[in-house]
CSV table of C-alpha atoms in Angstrom, one decimal:
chain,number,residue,atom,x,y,z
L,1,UNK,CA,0.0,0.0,0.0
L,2,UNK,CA,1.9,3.5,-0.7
L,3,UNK,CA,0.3,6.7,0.9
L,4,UNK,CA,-1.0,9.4,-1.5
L,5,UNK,CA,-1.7,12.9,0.0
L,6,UNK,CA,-5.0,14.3,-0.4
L,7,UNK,CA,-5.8,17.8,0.3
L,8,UNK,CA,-7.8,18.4,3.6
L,9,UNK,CA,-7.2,15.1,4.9
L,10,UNK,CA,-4.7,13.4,6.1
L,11,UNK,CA,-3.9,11.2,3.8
L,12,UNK,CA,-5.3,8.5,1.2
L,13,UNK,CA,-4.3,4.7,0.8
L,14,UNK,CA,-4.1,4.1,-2.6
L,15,UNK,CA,-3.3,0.0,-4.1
L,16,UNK,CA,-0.9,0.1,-6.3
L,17,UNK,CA,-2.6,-3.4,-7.7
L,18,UNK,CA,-5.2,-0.8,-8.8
L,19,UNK,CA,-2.7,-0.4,-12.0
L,20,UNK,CA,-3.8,-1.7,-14.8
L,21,UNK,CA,-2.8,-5.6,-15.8
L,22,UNK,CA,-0.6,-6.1,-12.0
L,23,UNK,CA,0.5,-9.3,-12.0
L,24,UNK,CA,-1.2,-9.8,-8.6
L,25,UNK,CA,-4.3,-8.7,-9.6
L,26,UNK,CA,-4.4,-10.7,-12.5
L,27,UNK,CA,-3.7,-13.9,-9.9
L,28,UNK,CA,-6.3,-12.9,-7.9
L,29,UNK,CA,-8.9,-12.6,-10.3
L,30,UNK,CA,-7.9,-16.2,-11.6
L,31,UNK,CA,-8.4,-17.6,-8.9
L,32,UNK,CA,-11.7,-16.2,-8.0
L,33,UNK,CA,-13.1,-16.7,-11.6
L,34,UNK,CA,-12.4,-20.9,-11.2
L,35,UNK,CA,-14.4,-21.4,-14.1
L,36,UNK,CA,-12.7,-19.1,-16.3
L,37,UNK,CA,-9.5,-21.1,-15.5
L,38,UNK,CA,-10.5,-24.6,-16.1
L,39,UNK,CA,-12.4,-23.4,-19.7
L,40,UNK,CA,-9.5,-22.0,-20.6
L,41,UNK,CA,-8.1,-25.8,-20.5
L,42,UNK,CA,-11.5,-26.9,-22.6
L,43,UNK,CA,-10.4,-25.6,-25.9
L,44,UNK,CA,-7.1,-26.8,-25.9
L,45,UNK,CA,-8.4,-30.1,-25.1
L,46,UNK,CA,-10.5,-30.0,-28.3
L,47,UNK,CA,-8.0,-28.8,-30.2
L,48,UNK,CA,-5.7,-31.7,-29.6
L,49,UNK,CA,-8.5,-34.5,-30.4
L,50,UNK,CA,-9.1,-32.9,-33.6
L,51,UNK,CA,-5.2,-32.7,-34.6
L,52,UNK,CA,-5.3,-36.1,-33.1
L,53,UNK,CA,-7.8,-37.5,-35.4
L,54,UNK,CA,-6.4,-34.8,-38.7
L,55,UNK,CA,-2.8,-36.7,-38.0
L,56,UNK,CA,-4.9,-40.4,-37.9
L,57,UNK,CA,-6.5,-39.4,-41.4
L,58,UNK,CA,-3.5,-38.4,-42.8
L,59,UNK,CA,-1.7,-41.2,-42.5
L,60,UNK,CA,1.8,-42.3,-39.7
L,61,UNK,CA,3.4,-42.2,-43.5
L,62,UNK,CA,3.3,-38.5,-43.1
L,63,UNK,CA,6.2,-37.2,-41.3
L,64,UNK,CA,7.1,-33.5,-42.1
L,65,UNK,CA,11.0,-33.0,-41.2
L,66,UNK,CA,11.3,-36.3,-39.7
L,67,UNK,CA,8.6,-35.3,-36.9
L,68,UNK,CA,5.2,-37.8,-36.2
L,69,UNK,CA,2.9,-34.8,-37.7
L,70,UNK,CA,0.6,-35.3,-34.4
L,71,UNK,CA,3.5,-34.0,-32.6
L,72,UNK,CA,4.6,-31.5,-35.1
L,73,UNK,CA,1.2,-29.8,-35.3
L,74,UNK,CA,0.8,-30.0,-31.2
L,75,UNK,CA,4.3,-28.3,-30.9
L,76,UNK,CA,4.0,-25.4,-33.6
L,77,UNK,CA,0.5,-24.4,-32.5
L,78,UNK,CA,1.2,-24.3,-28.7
L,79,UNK,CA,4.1,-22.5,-29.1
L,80,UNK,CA,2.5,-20.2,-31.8
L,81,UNK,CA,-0.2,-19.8,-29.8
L,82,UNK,CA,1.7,-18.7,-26.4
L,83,UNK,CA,3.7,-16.3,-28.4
L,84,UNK,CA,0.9,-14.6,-30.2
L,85,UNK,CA,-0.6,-14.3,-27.3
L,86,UNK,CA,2.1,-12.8,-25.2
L,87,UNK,CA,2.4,-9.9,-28.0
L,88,UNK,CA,-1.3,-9.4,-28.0
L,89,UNK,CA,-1.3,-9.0,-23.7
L,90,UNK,CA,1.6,-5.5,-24.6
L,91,UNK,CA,-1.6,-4.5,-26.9
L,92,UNK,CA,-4.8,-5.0,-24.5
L,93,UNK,CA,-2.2,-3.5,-21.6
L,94,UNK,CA,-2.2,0.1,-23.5
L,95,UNK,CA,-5.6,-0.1,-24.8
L,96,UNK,CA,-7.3,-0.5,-21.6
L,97,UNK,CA,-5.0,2.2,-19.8
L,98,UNK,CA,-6.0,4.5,-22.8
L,99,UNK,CA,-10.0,3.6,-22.2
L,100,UNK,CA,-9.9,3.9,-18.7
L,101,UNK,CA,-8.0,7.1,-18.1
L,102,UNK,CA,-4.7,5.3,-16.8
L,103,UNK,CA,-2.2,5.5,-19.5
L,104,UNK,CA,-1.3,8.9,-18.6
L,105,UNK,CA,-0.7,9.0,-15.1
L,106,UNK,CA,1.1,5.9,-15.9
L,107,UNK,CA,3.9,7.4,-18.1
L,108,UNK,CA,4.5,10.0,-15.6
L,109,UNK,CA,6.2,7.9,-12.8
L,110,UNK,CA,9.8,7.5,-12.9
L,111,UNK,CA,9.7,3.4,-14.3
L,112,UNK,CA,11.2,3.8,-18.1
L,113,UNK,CA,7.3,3.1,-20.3
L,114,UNK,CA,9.1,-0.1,-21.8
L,115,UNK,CA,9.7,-1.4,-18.6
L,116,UNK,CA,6.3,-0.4,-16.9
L,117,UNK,CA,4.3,-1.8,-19.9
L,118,UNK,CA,7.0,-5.3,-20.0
L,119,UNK,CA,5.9,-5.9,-16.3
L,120,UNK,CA,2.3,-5.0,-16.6
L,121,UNK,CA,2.2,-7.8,-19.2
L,122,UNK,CA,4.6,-10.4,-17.3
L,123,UNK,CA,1.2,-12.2,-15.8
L,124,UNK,CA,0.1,-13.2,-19.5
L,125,UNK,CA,3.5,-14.7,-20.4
L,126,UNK,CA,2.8,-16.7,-17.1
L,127,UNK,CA,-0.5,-18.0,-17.4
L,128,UNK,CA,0.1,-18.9,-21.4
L,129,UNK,CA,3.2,-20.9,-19.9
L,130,UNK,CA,1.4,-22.9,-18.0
L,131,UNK,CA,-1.2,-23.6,-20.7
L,132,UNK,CA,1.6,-24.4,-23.3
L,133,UNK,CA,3.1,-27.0,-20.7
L,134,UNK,CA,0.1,-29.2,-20.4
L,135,UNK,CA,-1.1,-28.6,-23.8
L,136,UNK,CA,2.2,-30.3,-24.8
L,137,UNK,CA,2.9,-32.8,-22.1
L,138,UNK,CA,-0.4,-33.9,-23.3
L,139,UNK,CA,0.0,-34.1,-27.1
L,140,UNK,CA,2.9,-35.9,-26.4
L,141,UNK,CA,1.8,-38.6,-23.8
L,142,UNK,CA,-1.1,-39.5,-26.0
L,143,UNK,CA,1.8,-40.4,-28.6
L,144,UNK,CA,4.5,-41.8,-26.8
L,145,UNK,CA,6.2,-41.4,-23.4
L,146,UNK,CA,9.9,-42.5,-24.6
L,147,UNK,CA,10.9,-39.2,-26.5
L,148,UNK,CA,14.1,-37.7,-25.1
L,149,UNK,CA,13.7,-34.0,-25.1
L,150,UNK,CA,16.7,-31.8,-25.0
L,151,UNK,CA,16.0,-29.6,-22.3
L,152,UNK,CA,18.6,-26.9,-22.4
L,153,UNK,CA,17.7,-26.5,-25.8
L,154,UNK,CA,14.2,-25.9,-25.3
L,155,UNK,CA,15.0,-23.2,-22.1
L,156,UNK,CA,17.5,-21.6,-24.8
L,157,UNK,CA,14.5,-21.7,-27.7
L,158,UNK,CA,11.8,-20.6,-25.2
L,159,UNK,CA,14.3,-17.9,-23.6
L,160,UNK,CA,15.1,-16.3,-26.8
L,161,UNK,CA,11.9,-16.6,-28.5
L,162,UNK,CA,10.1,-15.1,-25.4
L,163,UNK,CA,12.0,-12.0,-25.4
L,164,UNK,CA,11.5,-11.7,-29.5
L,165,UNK,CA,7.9,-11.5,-28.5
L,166,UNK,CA,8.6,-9.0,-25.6
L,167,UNK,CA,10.2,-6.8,-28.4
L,168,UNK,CA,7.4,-7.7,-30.9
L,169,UNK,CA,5.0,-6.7,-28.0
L,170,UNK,CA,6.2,-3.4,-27.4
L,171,UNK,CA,6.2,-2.4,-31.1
L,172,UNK,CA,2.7,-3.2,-31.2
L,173,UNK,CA,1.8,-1.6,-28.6
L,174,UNK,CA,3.7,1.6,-29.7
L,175,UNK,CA,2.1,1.3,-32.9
L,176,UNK,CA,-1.1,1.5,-30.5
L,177,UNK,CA,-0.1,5.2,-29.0
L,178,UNK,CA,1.2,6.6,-32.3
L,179,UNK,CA,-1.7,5.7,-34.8
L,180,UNK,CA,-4.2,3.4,-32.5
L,181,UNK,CA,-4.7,1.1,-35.0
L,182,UNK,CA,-2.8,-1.6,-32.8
L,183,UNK,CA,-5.2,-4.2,-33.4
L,184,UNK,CA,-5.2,-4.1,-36.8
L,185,UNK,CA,-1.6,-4.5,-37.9
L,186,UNK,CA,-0.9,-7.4,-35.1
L,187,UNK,CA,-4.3,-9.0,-37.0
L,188,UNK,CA,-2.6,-8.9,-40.3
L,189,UNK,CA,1.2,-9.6,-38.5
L,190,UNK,CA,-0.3,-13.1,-37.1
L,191,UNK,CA,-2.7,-13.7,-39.8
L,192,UNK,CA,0.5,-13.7,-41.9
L,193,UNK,CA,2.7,-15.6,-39.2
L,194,UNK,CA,0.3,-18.4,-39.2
L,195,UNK,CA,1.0,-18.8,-43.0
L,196,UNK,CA,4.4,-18.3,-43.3
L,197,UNK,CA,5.8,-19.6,-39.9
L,198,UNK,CA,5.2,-23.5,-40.6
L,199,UNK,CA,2.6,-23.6,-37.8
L,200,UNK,CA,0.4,-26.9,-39.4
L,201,UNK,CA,2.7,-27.8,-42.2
L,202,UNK,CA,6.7,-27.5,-43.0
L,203,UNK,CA,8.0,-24.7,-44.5
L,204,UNK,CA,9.5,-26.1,-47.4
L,205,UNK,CA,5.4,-26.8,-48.7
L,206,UNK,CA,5.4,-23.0,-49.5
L,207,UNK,CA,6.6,-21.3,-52.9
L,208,UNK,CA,10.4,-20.1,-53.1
L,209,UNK,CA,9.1,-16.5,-52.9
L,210,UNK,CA,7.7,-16.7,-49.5
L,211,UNK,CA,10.0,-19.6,-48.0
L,212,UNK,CA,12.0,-16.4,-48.4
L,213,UNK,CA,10.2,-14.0,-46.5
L,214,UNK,CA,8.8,-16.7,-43.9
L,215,UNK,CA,13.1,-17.0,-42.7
L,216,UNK,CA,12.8,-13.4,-42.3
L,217,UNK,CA,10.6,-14.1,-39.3
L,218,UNK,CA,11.4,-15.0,-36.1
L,219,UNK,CA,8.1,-17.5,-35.4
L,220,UNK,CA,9.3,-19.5,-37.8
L,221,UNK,CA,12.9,-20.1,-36.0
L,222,UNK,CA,10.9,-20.6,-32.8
L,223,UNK,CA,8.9,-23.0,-34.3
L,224,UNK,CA,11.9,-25.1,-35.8
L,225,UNK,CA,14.1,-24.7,-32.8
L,226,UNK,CA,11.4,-25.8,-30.2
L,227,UNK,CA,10.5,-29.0,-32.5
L,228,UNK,CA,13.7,-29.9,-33.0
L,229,UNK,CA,14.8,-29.6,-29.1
L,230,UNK,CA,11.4,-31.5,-28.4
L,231,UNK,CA,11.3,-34.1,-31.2
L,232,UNK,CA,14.7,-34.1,-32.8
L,233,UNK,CA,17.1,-34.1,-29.7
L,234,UNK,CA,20.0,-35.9,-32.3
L,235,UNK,CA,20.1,-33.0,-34.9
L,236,UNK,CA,22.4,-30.7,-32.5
L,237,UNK,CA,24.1,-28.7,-35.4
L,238,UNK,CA,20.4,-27.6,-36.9
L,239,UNK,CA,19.6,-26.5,-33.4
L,240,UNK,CA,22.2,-24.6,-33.0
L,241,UNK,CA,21.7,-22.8,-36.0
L,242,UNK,CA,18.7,-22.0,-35.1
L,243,UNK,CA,19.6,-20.6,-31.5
L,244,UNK,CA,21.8,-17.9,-33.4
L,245,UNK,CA,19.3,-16.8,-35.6
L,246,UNK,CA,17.1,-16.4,-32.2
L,247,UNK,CA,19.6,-14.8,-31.3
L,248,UNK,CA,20.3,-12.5,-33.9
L,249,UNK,CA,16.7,-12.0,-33.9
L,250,UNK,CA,16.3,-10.4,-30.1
L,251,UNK,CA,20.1,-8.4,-30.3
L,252,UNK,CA,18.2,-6.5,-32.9
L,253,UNK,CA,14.6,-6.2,-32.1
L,254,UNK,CA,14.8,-5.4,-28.1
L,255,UNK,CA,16.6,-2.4,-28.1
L,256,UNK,CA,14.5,-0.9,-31.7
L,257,UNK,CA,11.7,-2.0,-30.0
L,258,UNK,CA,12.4,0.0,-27.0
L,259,UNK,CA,14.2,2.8,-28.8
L,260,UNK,CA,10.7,3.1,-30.6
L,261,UNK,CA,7.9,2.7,-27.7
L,262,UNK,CA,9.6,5.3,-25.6
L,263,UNK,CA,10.3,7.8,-29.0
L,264,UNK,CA,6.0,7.0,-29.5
L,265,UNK,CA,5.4,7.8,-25.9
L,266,UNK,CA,7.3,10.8,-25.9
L,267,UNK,CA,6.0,12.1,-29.0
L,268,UNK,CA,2.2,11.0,-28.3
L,269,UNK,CA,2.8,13.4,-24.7
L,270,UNK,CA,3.9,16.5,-26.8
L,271,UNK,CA,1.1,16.3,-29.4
L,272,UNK,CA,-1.3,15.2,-26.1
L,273,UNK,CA,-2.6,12.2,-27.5
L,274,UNK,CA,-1.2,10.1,-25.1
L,275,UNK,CA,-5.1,8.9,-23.6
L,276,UNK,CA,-6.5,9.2,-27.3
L,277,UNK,CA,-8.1,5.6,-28.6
């Protein structure tokens, strides 16, 4: 609790949980909303009985990259789906700070915007984890329960990948404060992701032309590097090349991400259209 003063009186307890997206609040409200929760679990469960029974009409012949294609659509569409979601949590974060009167005051305190927004979004990151986890652990022990996963790899892939969406995150949501049409672009940005990324099939379906653009984005080196630390623990060398390019990836988008959230933020306060939605 911090202490406000408030004129003619002594003073005023103010919770800083009151903030828009606090981690803590966000617990709290899960666990009072029980049935929220355990939905949330319902469509994943769906989900994986109808890529269960897609991979069973397709054929165990099929086997994109070496990979039982049960598996290989369980992996690329949990961990599309975490990461999607993670970027679209920096985007609801500044829209509902602009609706309710918040973002303002919030830019004002002495926390750096990037890192004010980053931590106002942390609980999303936390609550898709623990949906990705099961969703996979269960794709995979309806398949088989002798795979040897590589686990620093996937901690490297998930590490990296996570903060490529932190940086994709705060792009959109400076996109949000300069031209409010947030929404829209990370629309068309996953719409396109889905496509290019190899999310339900392997890359190497799609023309030359867009194979070319689709290694210009960093969901599809997620994708490969957490299927091949899952799934293909013996093809070290392609792992590793995919870990640079992860790498490459965040050494260049987290600092041009926050470079351009704070140049948005400071430019939306001296044309005062920093609340405008």
């Amino acid at each position: 609790m911090t202490t406000i003063p408030w004129p003619g009186k002594k003073e005023c307890r103010r919770d800083p949980c009151q903030s828009p997206r606090c981690p803590k609040k966000d617990a709290l409200t899960s666990i009072r909303y029980r049935n929220g929760f355990v939905f949330g679990f319902v469509s994943p469960a769906a989900q994986l009985a109808t890529f269960y029974y897609l991979s069973q009409s397709v054929g165990a012949q099929f086997q994109p990259e070496g990979m039982p294609y049960f598996l290989f659509l369980v992996v690329g569409t949990g961990f599309y789906t975490f990461l999607l979601a993670g970027i679209h949590s920096f985007l609801r974060v500044v829209q509902e700070s602009q609706q309710n009167g918040m973002l303002e005051v919030l830019m004002t305190t002495s926390t750096p915007p990037a890192a004010l927004v980053t931590l106002s979004a942390i609980s999303a990151f936390g609550n898709g984890m623990l949906q990705l986890v099961v969703y996979v652990a269960a794709g995979m022990l309806l398949v088989s329960s002798s795979l040897h996963v590589n686990s620093t790899g996937c901690i490297v892939v998930f590490f990296l990948s996570s903060l490529t969406a932190v940086a994709i995150g705060l792009l959109a949501a400076g996109l949000q404060i300069a031209m409010h049409k947030g929404s829209a672009v990370l629309w068309i940005f996953g719409s396109t992701a889905w496509l290019m990324a190899g999310t339900m099939f392997p890359t190497a379906a799609l023309p030359h032309p867009v194979r070319v653009l689709s290694a210009l984005l960093p969901f599809t080196h997620s994708l490969a590097g957490m299927r091949l630390a899952l799934l293909s623990t013996g093809n070290k060398a392609a792992l590793g090349r995919e870990i640079e390019i992860l790498i490459l990836f965040a050494l260049f988008l987290v600092p041009l991400s926050i470079l351009f959230f704070s140049w948005t933020v400071r430019r939306a306060r001296q044309l005062g259209s920093l609340s405008f939605y």
